[in-house]
Backbone as CSV, one residue per row, in Angstrom:
resi,resn,N_x,N_y,N_z,CA_x,CA_y,CA_z,C_x,C_y,C_z
1,MET,125.814,73.510,185.361,127.282,73.407,185.471,127.813,74.594,186.253
2,LYS,128.956,74.409,186.870,129.696,75.559,187.409,130.659,76.019,186.338
3,ILE,130.494,77.270,185.934,131.323,77.846,184.860,131.994,79.099,185.406
4,VAL,133.321,79.083,185.430,134.100,80.222,185.938,134.490,81.087,184.747
5,VAL,134.146,82.349,184.803,134.437,83.282,183.711,135.559,84.198,184.149
6,VAL,136.748,83.946,183.614,137.919,84.781,183.925,137.822,86.065,183.107
7,GLY,137.902,87.199,183.789,137.583,88.463,183.141,136.072,88.703,183.167
8,GLY,135.429,88.118,184.166,133.976,88.108,184.219,133.319,89.397,184.614
9,THR,134.116,90.431,184.905,133.537,91.742,185.216,133.708,92.734,184.069
10,GLY,134.318,92.324,182.970,134.587,93.230,181.857,133.439,93.290,180.861
11,LEU,133.689,93.938,179.739,132.679,94.177,178.705,132.035,92.863,178.229
12,ILE,132.842,91.889,177.844,132.309,90.620,177.377,131.951,89.716,178.556
13,GLY,132.853,89.628,179.527,132.677,88.704,180.630,131.400,88.928,181.425
14,SER,131.053,90.178,181.687,129.842,90.459,182.480,128.602,89.995,181.736
15,GLN,128.617,90.120,180.397,127.474,89.667,179.603,127.422,88.140,179.541
16,VAL,128.581,87.509,179.456,128.637,86.034,179.456,128.075,85.490,180.777
17,VAL,128.513,86.079,181.895,128.031,85.643,183.212,126.507,85.759,183.283
18,ALA,125.963,86.870,182.828,124.513,87.091,182.878,123.772,86.053,182.019
19,LEU,124.284,85.785,180.817,123.648,84.829,179.932,123.662,83.426,180.536
20,LEU,124.790,83.030,181.115,124.906,81.687,181.687,124.006,81.545,182.914
21,ARG,123.921,82.594,183.713,123.029,82.527,184.878,121.560,82.416,184.439
22,ASP,121.221,83.125,183.353,119.874,83.042,182.832,119.533,81.626,182.374
23,GLN,120.573,80.878,181.975,120.375,79.503,181.532,120.420,78.511,182.686
24,GLY,120.558,79.012,183.913,120.498,78.151,185.094,121.845,77.638,185.588
25,HIS,122.943,78.144,184.997,124.271,77.678,185.419,124.783,78.496,186.606
26,ASP,125.698,77.910,187.337,126.404,78.610,188.415,127.610,79.299,187.786
27,ALA,127.396,80.550,187.334,128.445,81.282,186.647,129.148,82.200,187.625
28,VAL,130.465,82.053,187.733,131.283,82.774,188.696,132.166,83.778,187.948
29,ALA,132.065,85.054,188.297,132.928,86.091,187.711,134.250,86.121,188.431
30,ALA,135.315,85.772,187.738,136.677,85.764,188.327,137.488,86.922,187.772
31,ALA,137.935,87.807,188.652,138.706,88.965,188.260,139.439,89.479,189.501
32,PRO,140.446,90.321,189.340,141.125,90.862,190.530,140.146,91.512,191.529
33,SER,139.082,92.150,191.012,138.121,92.798,191.895,137.293,91.803,192.707
34,THR,137.277,90.543,192.267,136.559,89.496,193.004,137.522,88.558,193.741
35,GLY,138.813,88.959,193.789,139.794,88.197,194.543,140.509,87.130,193.768
36,VAL,140.421,87.165,192.412,141.076,86.146,191.588,142.037,86.846,190.630
37,ASP,143.310,86.513,190.714,144.336,87.149,189.866,145.106,86.043,189.143
38,THR,144.907,85.945,187.842,145.583,84.908,187.081,147.082,85.165,186.934
39,LEU,147.502,86.411,187.050,148.937,86.707,186.929,149.734,86.171,188.100
40,THR,149.131,86.247,189.294,149.821,85.749,190.490,149.333,84.369,190.909
41,GLY,148.163,83.983,190.420,147.552,82.741,190.843,146.674,82.885,192.066
42,GLU,146.629,84.086,192.636,145.850,84.318,193.855,144.371,84.025,193.631
43,GLY,143.794,83.194,194.471,142.360,82.919,194.429,141.932,81.912,193.378
44,LEU,142.827,81.453,192.526,142.445,80.565,191.433,141.942,79.212,191.921
45,ASP,142.695,78.594,192.801,142.332,77.256,193.260,140.947,77.240,193.889
46,GLU,140.671,78.252,194.704,139.369,78.327,195.371,138.255,78.578,194.364
47,ALA,138.490,79.486,193.415,137.459,79.819,192.420,137.127,78.625,191.524
48,LEU,138.128,77.828,191.202,137.930,76.715,190.269,137.475,75.408,190.937
49,LYS,137.346,75.439,192.247,136.906,74.232,192.964,135.530,73.802,192.451
50,GLY,135.430,72.589,191.913,134.170,72.086,191.421,133.740,72.621,190.078
51,ALA,134.616,73.346,189.393,134.260,73.943,188.106,134.236,72.901,186.995
52,ASP,133.232,72.951,186.149,133.144,72.108,184.964,133.840,72.764,183.770
53,VAL,133.659,74.082,183.659,134.119,74.821,182.484,134.788,76.117,182.953
54,VAL,135.857,76.520,182.278,136.464,77.833,182.477,136.399,78.598,181.168
55,VAL,135.896,79.815,181.230,135.850,80.705,180.082,136.857,81.815,180.346
56,ASP,137.787,82.035,179.396,138.798,83.080,179.585,138.547,84.206,178.579
57,VAL,138.011,85.320,179.082,137.817,86.520,178.235,138.611,87.677,178.834
58,SER,139.636,87.350,179.611,140.455,88.392,180.205,141.316,89.061,179.131
59,ASN,141.812,90.248,179.460,142.608,90.996,178.474,143.791,91.676,179.147
60,SER,144.852,91.810,178.395,146.031,92.497,178.869,145.732,93.982,179.066
61,PRO,146.233,94.592,180.130,146.022,96.046,180.311,146.863,96.886,179.346
62,SER,147.780,96.238,178.613,148.632,96.971,177.689,148.612,96.308,176.308
63,PHE,148.662,97.125,175.241,148.751,96.605,173.905,150.213,96.465,173.441
64,ASP,151.152,96.895,174.281,152.572,96.771,173.930,153.001,95.317,173.965
65,THR,154.010,94.966,173.168,154.391,93.573,172.950,154.743,92.843,174.252
66,GLU,155.726,93.320,174.971,156.243,92.600,176.121,155.215,92.451,177.250
67,PRO,154.562,93.544,177.654,153.543,93.378,178.718,152.400,92.444,178.305
68,ALA,151.969,92.550,177.048,150.864,91.692,176.595,151.297,90.229,176.573
69,LEU,152.503,89.967,176.056,153.010,88.598,176.021,153.145,88.033,177.411
70,ASP,153.673,88.819,178.337,153.822,88.363,179.722,152.442,88.062,180.321
71,PHE,151.492,88.935,180.092,150.151,88.747,180.652,149.537,87.442,180.180
72,PHE,149.488,87.247,178.872,148.778,86.095,178.329,149.486,84.764,178.635
73,THR,150.818,84.738,178.586,151.525,83.493,178.819,151.562,83.132,180.299
74,ARG,151.779,84.127,181.152,151.830,83.838,182.597,150.440,83.475,183.119
75,SER,149.435,84.186,182.654,148.072,83.847,183.059,147.694,82.419,182.643
76,ALA,148.089,82.067,181.407,147.779,80.735,180.901,148.439,79.652,181.751
77,ARG,149.701,79.852,182.112,150.382,78.855,182.939,149.663,78.641,184.269
78,ASN,149.327,79.748,184.924,148.657,79.636,186.215,147.261,79.040,186.082
79,LEU,146.571,79.453,185.039,145.190,79.020,184.833,145.124,77.515,184.564
80,PHE,145.991,77.036,183.672,145.912,75.622,183.315,146.413,74.713,184.432
81,ALA,147.350,75.183,185.216,147.758,74.408,186.380,146.581,74.243,187.344
82,ALA,145.852,75.327,187.558,144.698,75.266,188.453,143.561,74.444,187.860
83,GLU,143.372,74.527,186.547,142.303,73.767,185.892,142.557,72.243,185.994
84,LYS,143.806,71.863,185.791,144.123,70.429,185.896,143.921,69.938,187.312
85,GLU,144.295,70.750,188.289,144.116,70.377,189.686,142.630,70.222,190.025
86,ALA,141.805,71.077,189.426,140.363,71.065,189.720,139.586,70.073,188.862
87,GLY,140.220,69.518,187.838,139.535,68.584,186.959,138.591,69.253,185.981
88,VAL,138.892,70.492,185.587,138.064,71.198,184.599,138.079,70.426,183.286
89,ARG,136.903,70.293,182.669,136.817,69.458,181.454,136.650,70.240,180.169
90,HIS,136.579,71.578,180.257,136.409,72.354,179.025,136.925,73.776,179.278
91,HIS,137.824,74.250,178.421,138.337,75.616,178.485,137.914,76.355,177.221
92,VAL,137.255,77.494,177.398,136.815,78.325,176.267,137.612,79.629,176.282
93,ALA,138.258,79.939,175.172,139.062,81.154,175.083,138.544,82.062,173.985
94,LEU,138.583,83.357,174.244,138.184,84.357,173.239,139.436,84.930,172.601
95,SER,139.467,84.909,171.269,140.622,85.453,170.534,140.125,86.357,169.400
96,ILE,140.955,86.579,168.406,140.693,87.607,167.371,140.786,86.984,165.983
97,VAL,139.819,87.280,165.144,139.855,86.813,163.748,141.110,87.363,163.072
98,GLY,141.833,86.486,162.383,143.015,86.896,161.638,144.240,87.126,162.504
99,VAL,144.180,86.740,163.777,145.250,87.075,164.713,146.598,86.489,164.324
100,ASP,146.590,85.351,163.620,147.848,84.703,163.227,148.329,85.143,161.845
101,GLN,147.704,86.173,161.285,148.061,86.648,159.950,148.521,88.095,159.944
102,VAL,148.909,88.604,161.126,149.354,89.997,161.242,150.756,90.026,161.831
103,PRO,151.771,89.736,161.020,153.142,89.705,161.552,153.616,91.077,161.998
104,GLY,154.365,91.084,163.091,154.976,92.332,163.542,154.098,93.172,164.449
105,TYR,152.857,92.744,164.715,151.997,93.464,165.634,152.009,92.727,166.963
106,GLY,152.703,93.313,167.946,153.025,92.609,169.178,151.833,92.068,169.947
107,TYR,150.734,92.840,170.020,149.566,92.376,170.763,148.995,91.128,170.129
108,TYR,148.934,91.100,168.795,148.404,89.910,168.119,149.340,88.710,168.323
109,GLU,150.635,88.970,168.313,151.587,87.877,168.578,151.386,87.323,169.992
110,ALA,151.063,88.186,170.932,150.810,87.720,172.301,149.529,86.887,172.358
111,LYS,148.526,87.258,171.589,147.286,86.463,171.532,147.538,85.097,170.862
112,VAL,148.411,85.073,169.871,148.782,83.785,169.242,149.467,82.889,170.293
113,ALA,150.347,83.489,171.103,150.999,82.713,172.165,149.967,82.167,173.141
114,GLN,148.945,82.929,173.435,147.876,82.467,174.309,147.155,81.285,173.666
115,GLU,146.814,81.418,172.374,146.130,80.313,171.669,146.992,79.055,171.689
116,ASN,148.300,79.210,171.480,149.197,78.057,171.494,149.205,77.385,172.859
117,ALA,149.149,78.211,173.912,149.109,77.655,175.269,147.815,76.878,175.497
118,VAL,146.710,77.375,174.968,145.416,76.686,175.085,145.489,75.328,174.384
119,CYS,145.994,75.350,173.150,146.043,74.115,172.359,146.973,73.085,172.982
120,GLY,148.023,73.526,173.660,148.995,72.618,174.208,148.786,72.299,175.678
121,SER,147.681,72.735,176.249,147.476,72.616,177.685,147.138,71.212,178.140
122,GLY,146.532,70.439,177.257,146.022,69.132,177.669,144.600,69.182,178.176
123,VAL,144.009,70.377,178.342,142.621,70.545,178.739,141.781,70.681,177.460
124,PRO,140.712,69.892,177.301,139.859,70.055,176.104,139.388,71.516,175.988
125,TYR,139.344,72.020,174.762,139.158,73.463,174.595,138.266,73.799,173.401
126,SER,137.811,75.042,173.399,137.170,75.665,172.251,137.689,77.093,172.180
127,ILE,138.132,77.540,170.989,138.557,78.913,170.798,137.536,79.632,169.912
128,VAL,137.049,80.765,170.410,136.144,81.591,169.633,136.938,82.824,169.224
129,ARG,137.106,82.988,167.913,137.770,84.192,167.388,136.717,85.168,166.874
130,ALA,136.769,86.396,167.362,135.809,87.442,166.974,136.540,88.573,166.250
131,THR,135.793,89.268,165.423,136.296,90.485,164.805,136.237,91.622,165.849
132,GLN,136.618,92.834,165.463,136.656,93.969,166.394,135.234,94.320,166.880
133,PHE,135.152,94.673,168.140,133.839,95.007,168.718,133.371,96.390,168.290
134,PHE,132.060,96.546,168.127,131.492,97.874,167.864,131.982,98.869,168.907
135,GLU,132.050,98.420,170.156,132.384,99.325,171.264,133.795,99.887,171.166
136,PHE,134.660,99.311,170.324,136.030,99.797,170.195,136.142,100.949,169.222
137,VAL,135.127,101.199,168.397,135.252,102.213,167.353,135.434,103.598,167.956
138,ALA,134.599,103.968,168.929,134.721,105.290,169.525,136.077,105.522,170.205
139,PRO,136.580,104.556,171.019,137.909,104.779,171.582,139.017,104.886,170.538
140,VAL,138.933,104.110,169.464,139.921,104.212,168.374,139.836,105.604,167.758
141,MET,138.645,106.103,167.562,138.485,107.451,167.036,139.088,108.489,167.956
142,ASN,138.844,108.364,169.266,139.386,109.326,170.220,140.916,109.329,170.216
143,MET,141.505,108.144,170.093,142.956,108.025,170.061,143.557,108.675,168.807
144,SER,142.735,108.781,167.759,143.233,109.275,166.475,142.769,110.695,166.161
145,THR,142.244,111.404,167.177,141.751,112.753,166.957,142.844,113.789,167.184
146,GLN,142.980,114.676,166.196,143.937,115.805,166.284,143.258,117.045,165.749
147,ASP,143.161,118.062,166.593,142.609,119.363,166.169,141.256,119.231,165.479
148,GLY,140.372,118.429,166.053,139.045,118.302,165.511,138.915,117.372,164.320
149,GLU,140.020,116.735,163.946,139.996,115.771,162.841,140.231,114.358,163.384
150,VAL,139.410,113.420,162.976,139.607,112.023,163.332,140.327,111.364,162.170
151,ARG,141.586,111.054,162.370,142.407,110.528,161.284,142.398,108.995,161.353
152,LEU,141.806,108.386,160.339,141.639,106.926,160.322,142.039,106.354,158.967
153,PRO,142.631,105.162,158.952,142.952,104.500,157.681,141.706,103.841,157.082
154,SER,141.847,103.358,155.866,140.728,102.721,155.184,140.733,101.194,155.381
155,THR,141.419,100.743,156.430,141.489,99.312,156.744,140.096,98.700,156.800
156,ARG,139.915,97.562,156.172,138.604,96.902,156.131,138.403,96.018,157.338
157,LEU,137.254,96.199,157.994,136.856,95.424,159.176,135.452,94.866,158.963
158,ARG,135.120,93.830,159.740,133.737,93.353,159.784,133.370,93.328,161.271
159,PRO,133.097,94.499,161.850,132.937,94.573,163.312,131.674,93.892,163.785
160,ILE,131.667,93.576,165.099,130.575,92.803,165.694,130.210,93.411,167.047
161,ALA,128.934,93.350,167.389,128.464,93.841,168.689,128.978,92.916,169.812
162,SER,129.378,93.519,170.915,129.879,92.716,172.022,128.817,91.744,172.536
163,ALA,127.546,92.121,172.438,126.476,91.215,172.875,126.450,89.944,172.028
164,ASP,126.742,90.067,170.739,126.788,88.897,169.867,128.011,88.027,170.174
165,VAL,129.120,88.668,170.534,130.311,87.912,170.957,130.011,87.145,172.238
166,ALA,129.416,87.811,173.199,129.086,87.167,174.474,128.172,85.981,174.269
167,ALA,127.206,86.107,173.373,126.279,85.013,173.110,127.010,83.801,172.521
168,ALA,127.961,84.058,171.611,128.728,82.969,170.998,129.631,82.287,172.031
169,VAL,130.235,83.064,172.920,131.091,82.507,173.944,130.273,81.672,174.937
170,ALA,129.109,82.198,175.351,128.248,81.473,176.257,127.748,80.174,175.632
171,GLU,127.452,80.218,174.346,127.032,79.004,173.643,128.143,77.964,173.643
172,ALA,129.366,78.408,173.368,130.518,77.471,173.375,130.707,76.858,174.740
173,ALA,130.529,77.663,175.791,130.750,77.171,177.159,129.753,76.093,177.541
174,GLN,128.573,76.132,176.953,127.538,75.152,177.278,127.587,73.906,176.399
175,GLY,128.458,73.939,175.391,128.586,72.810,174.496,129.782,71.942,174.812
176,GLU,130.034,70.984,173.932,131.187,70.116,174.092,132.429,70.789,173.529
177,PRO,133.626,70.465,174.032,134.843,71.064,173.469,134.999,70.700,171.996
178,SER,135.344,71.701,171.189,135.564,71.456,169.755,137.000,71.115,169.469
179,ASN,137.897,71.461,170.403,139.348,71.354,170.153,139.711,71.993,168.832
180,GLY,139.089,73.133,168.572,139.323,73.873,167.330,138.915,75.314,167.483
181,ILE,138.810,76.006,166.351,138.561,77.441,166.319,137.261,77.719,165.570
182,ARG,136.433,78.601,166.136,135.236,79.096,165.432,135.385,80.595,165.253
183,ASN,135.204,81.073,164.033,135.290,82.499,163.730,133.884,83.102,163.713
184,ILE,133.731,84.280,164.372,132.475,85.005,164.312,132.744,86.452,163.927
185,ALA,131.761,87.044,163.227,131.944,88.401,162.710,130.589,89.072,162.592
186,GLY,130.615,90.381,162.390,129.385,91.120,162.131,128.903,90.896,160.725
187,PRO,127.745,91.448,160.380,127.118,91.151,159.087,127.707,91.922,157.912
188,GLU,128.466,93.010,158.181,128.870,93.891,157.087,130.367,94.240,157.171
189,VAL,131.000,94.350,156.019,132.373,94.828,155.943,132.331,96.358,155.800
190,HIS,133.120,97.039,156.621,133.252,98.504,156.563,134.714,98.894,156.513
191,ARG,135.008,99.984,155.867,136.306,100.640,156.058,136.266,101.355,157.400
192,LEU,137.424,101.372,158.077,137.474,102.012,159.394,137.109,103.504,159.316
193,ASP,137.577,104.188,158.267,137.207,105.619,158.147,135.713,105.783,157.953
194,ARG,135.074,104.838,157.251,133.629,104.891,157.071,132.903,104.649,158.394
195,LEU,133.428,103.756,159.242,132.835,103.551,160.561,132.887,104.850,161.371
196,GLY,133.974,105.584,161.221,134.067,106.899,161.888,133.002,107.855,161.393
197,GLU,132.769,107.859,160.093,131.722,108.730,159.522,130.346,108.342,160.021
198,LEU,130.061,107.049,160.068,128.763,106.584,160.565,128.552,106.972,162.010
199,THR,129.621,106.901,162.798,129.539,107.247,164.216,129.211,108.739,164.385
200,LEU,129.890,109.593,163.628,129.663,111.021,163.754,128.351,111.464,163.133
201,ALA,127.863,110.690,162.160,126.528,110.980,161.593,125.451,110.722,162.631
202,ALA,125.647,109.659,163.445,124.669,109.344,164.489,124.799,110.279,165.687
203,LYS,126.034,110.689,165.970,126.289,111.531,167.140,127.284,112.633,166.773
204,PRO,126.823,113.663,166.066,127.748,114.746,165.664,128.352,115.443,166.884
205,ASP,129.662,115.709,166.830,130.300,116.407,167.927,131.260,117.471,167.438
206,GLY,131.133,117.826,166.144,131.987,118.865,165.583,133.227,118.329,164.908
207,ARG,133.565,117.066,165.117,134.729,116.488,164.480,134.406,116.018,163.053
208,THR,135.438,115.935,162.229,135.295,115.378,160.886,136.309,114.257,160.729
209,VAL,136.025,113.320,159.824,136.901,112.191,159.570,137.793,112.506,158.380
210,VAL,139.089,112.272,158.532,140.067,112.415,157.458,140.733,111.061,157.249
211,THR,140.729,110.579,156.013,141.385,109.314,155.732,142.882,109.482,155.744
212,ASP,143.536,108.710,156.600,145.001,108.773,156.756,145.503,107.351,156.933
213,GLU,146.169,106.836,155.917,146.581,105.429,155.933,147.721,105.139,156.910
214,THR,148.257,106.192,157.554,149.346,105.996,158.504,148.885,106.159,159.962
215,ALA,147.601,106.408,160.169,147.147,106.807,161.494,146.611,105.623,162.312
216,GLY,146.975,105.580,163.564,146.335,104.694,164.521,146.779,103.259,164.528
217,LEU,146.095,102.471,165.371,146.464,101.077,165.613,146.304,100.204,164.391
218,PHE,145.358,100.545,163.482,145.039,99.662,162.361,145.718,100.071,161.069
219,ALA,146.605,101.035,161.154,147.337,101.470,159.955,148.200,100.341,159.419
220,GLY,148.099,100.107,158.115,148.950,99.110,157.477,148.559,97.675,157.746
221,MET,147.433,97.444,158.386,146.999,96.064,158.658,146.686,95.351,157.339
222,PRO,147.106,94.093,157.197,146.703,93.334,156.014,145.204,93.081,156.034
223,ASP,144.648,92.705,154.899,143.199,92.564,154.755,142.739,91.195,155.280
224,VAL,142.887,91.023,156.606,142.543,89.707,157.215,141.575,89.866,158.379
225,LEU,141.099,91.085,158.643,140.293,91.339,159.832,138.784,91.192,159.565
226,THR,138.430,90.710,158.384,137.012,90.557,158.052,136.544,89.120,158.156
227,GLY,137.451,88.206,158.382,137.085,86.787,158.392,136.966,86.237,156.982
228,ASP,136.678,84.979,156.877,136.555,84.339,155.570,135.164,83.714,155.444
229,GLY,135.001,82.856,154.481,133.715,82.248,154.240,133.263,81.300,155.339
230,THR,134.135,80.948,156.260,133.769,80.038,157.347,133.218,80.767,158.553
231,ALA,133.316,82.085,158.577,132.912,82.848,159.755,131.387,82.844,159.917
232,HIS,130.931,82.653,161.157,129.507,82.799,161.452,129.197,84.289,161.560
233,LEU,128.188,84.777,160.841,127.870,86.202,160.803,126.703,86.493,161.737
234,ALA,126.934,87.410,162.674,125.872,87.887,163.561,124.965,88.855,162.791
235,SER,123.832,89.214,163.400,122.834,89.999,162.663,122.874,91.489,162.946
236,THR,123.499,91.916,164.060,123.433,93.328,164.464,124.301,94.177,163.546
237,ARG,123.678,95.198,162.940,124.384,96.124,162.022,124.903,97.320,162.804
238,TYR,126.117,97.788,162.422,126.739,98.863,163.155,125.898,100.140,163.105
239,GLU,125.381,100.479,161.961,124.639,101.737,161.824,123.409,101.775,162.737
240,GLU,122.728,100.635,162.872,121.574,100.566,163.762,122.037,100.599,165.247
241,TRP,123.117,99.898,165.527,123.616,99.803,166.892,124.061,101.188,167.399
242,VAL,124.781,101.940,166.583,125.343,103.211,167.039,124.249,104.234,167.268
243,LYS,123.151,104.128,166.556,122.017,105.015,166.793,121.324,104.693,168.126
244,ARG,121.272,103.421,168.467,120.637,102.984,169.716,121.510,103.259,170.939
245,ASN,122.812,103.200,170.758,123.731,103.288,171.894,124.426,104.628,171.983
C-alpha cells in the first residue's frame, strides 16, 4: 500500500515510516521539511496521489489553547479535503489516553477537536490513543527545574515507549478501519515524581526531585492518564528503558 505519514519526520512518525517500509509498503514522510504543509495545504494533493492510507501523527508547535486548536482543526480541514479528492480509504490518527476527561486544559481540548474532525470526516478511520511517552519525562523535568530541584506533582501516569506507540500505529495503518478508538499504555503505573527519581537514579546530574502538587504541566490533572481495563499494555518498562537510553 501507499501510506502517507503526516508528521513523518518526528519522533513517532519517523519510526512508523521505517516500520511500514520494513513491511514492504510505500511509506511517504509528509512534513514541512519534505514540502508538505497541512496548515496551508501546500503539497498535500501531490503527496496523497494514489494513497491508500493516511497516518496523522503531526503535533502542534504550541501547547497553548488557541494555537493548538487552530493547528489541529485547520490541518484536519485541509487533510480531509485532500484525502477525499485522492480517494484515501483509511485515516489513522494518534491521540492521548484520557484526552476527553481533562476539562480546562487547552491542548487536550484541541486534541478532542481533532478527534471530532476525524470522526465526522466521512473517511473511514482508526484512532490510537496513547499514554505519555517515556521520551517526554526528561523535558518535563527540565521545565520544572529550579535551583537544582526538579519540582514534580504526584500525578499518576502509565507511560509508554515511543517505539511501542509507533508499532501500534503502524499495525493500525496496515489493518482495516475500526471507526473507533484503541487505547495503548505502558506496563506500569508511576507517579510523575517517582519517574523523576528513576531518571536521576539512572543518570545522576546533581539534581534532586521535590514533590510539588502545583508544579508543571501535569499539576492538578485528574486520575485519567493511566488508561482503564481496555487499554492494550506494551511490555517496555521505564526503568529498563531509561538505563538503556
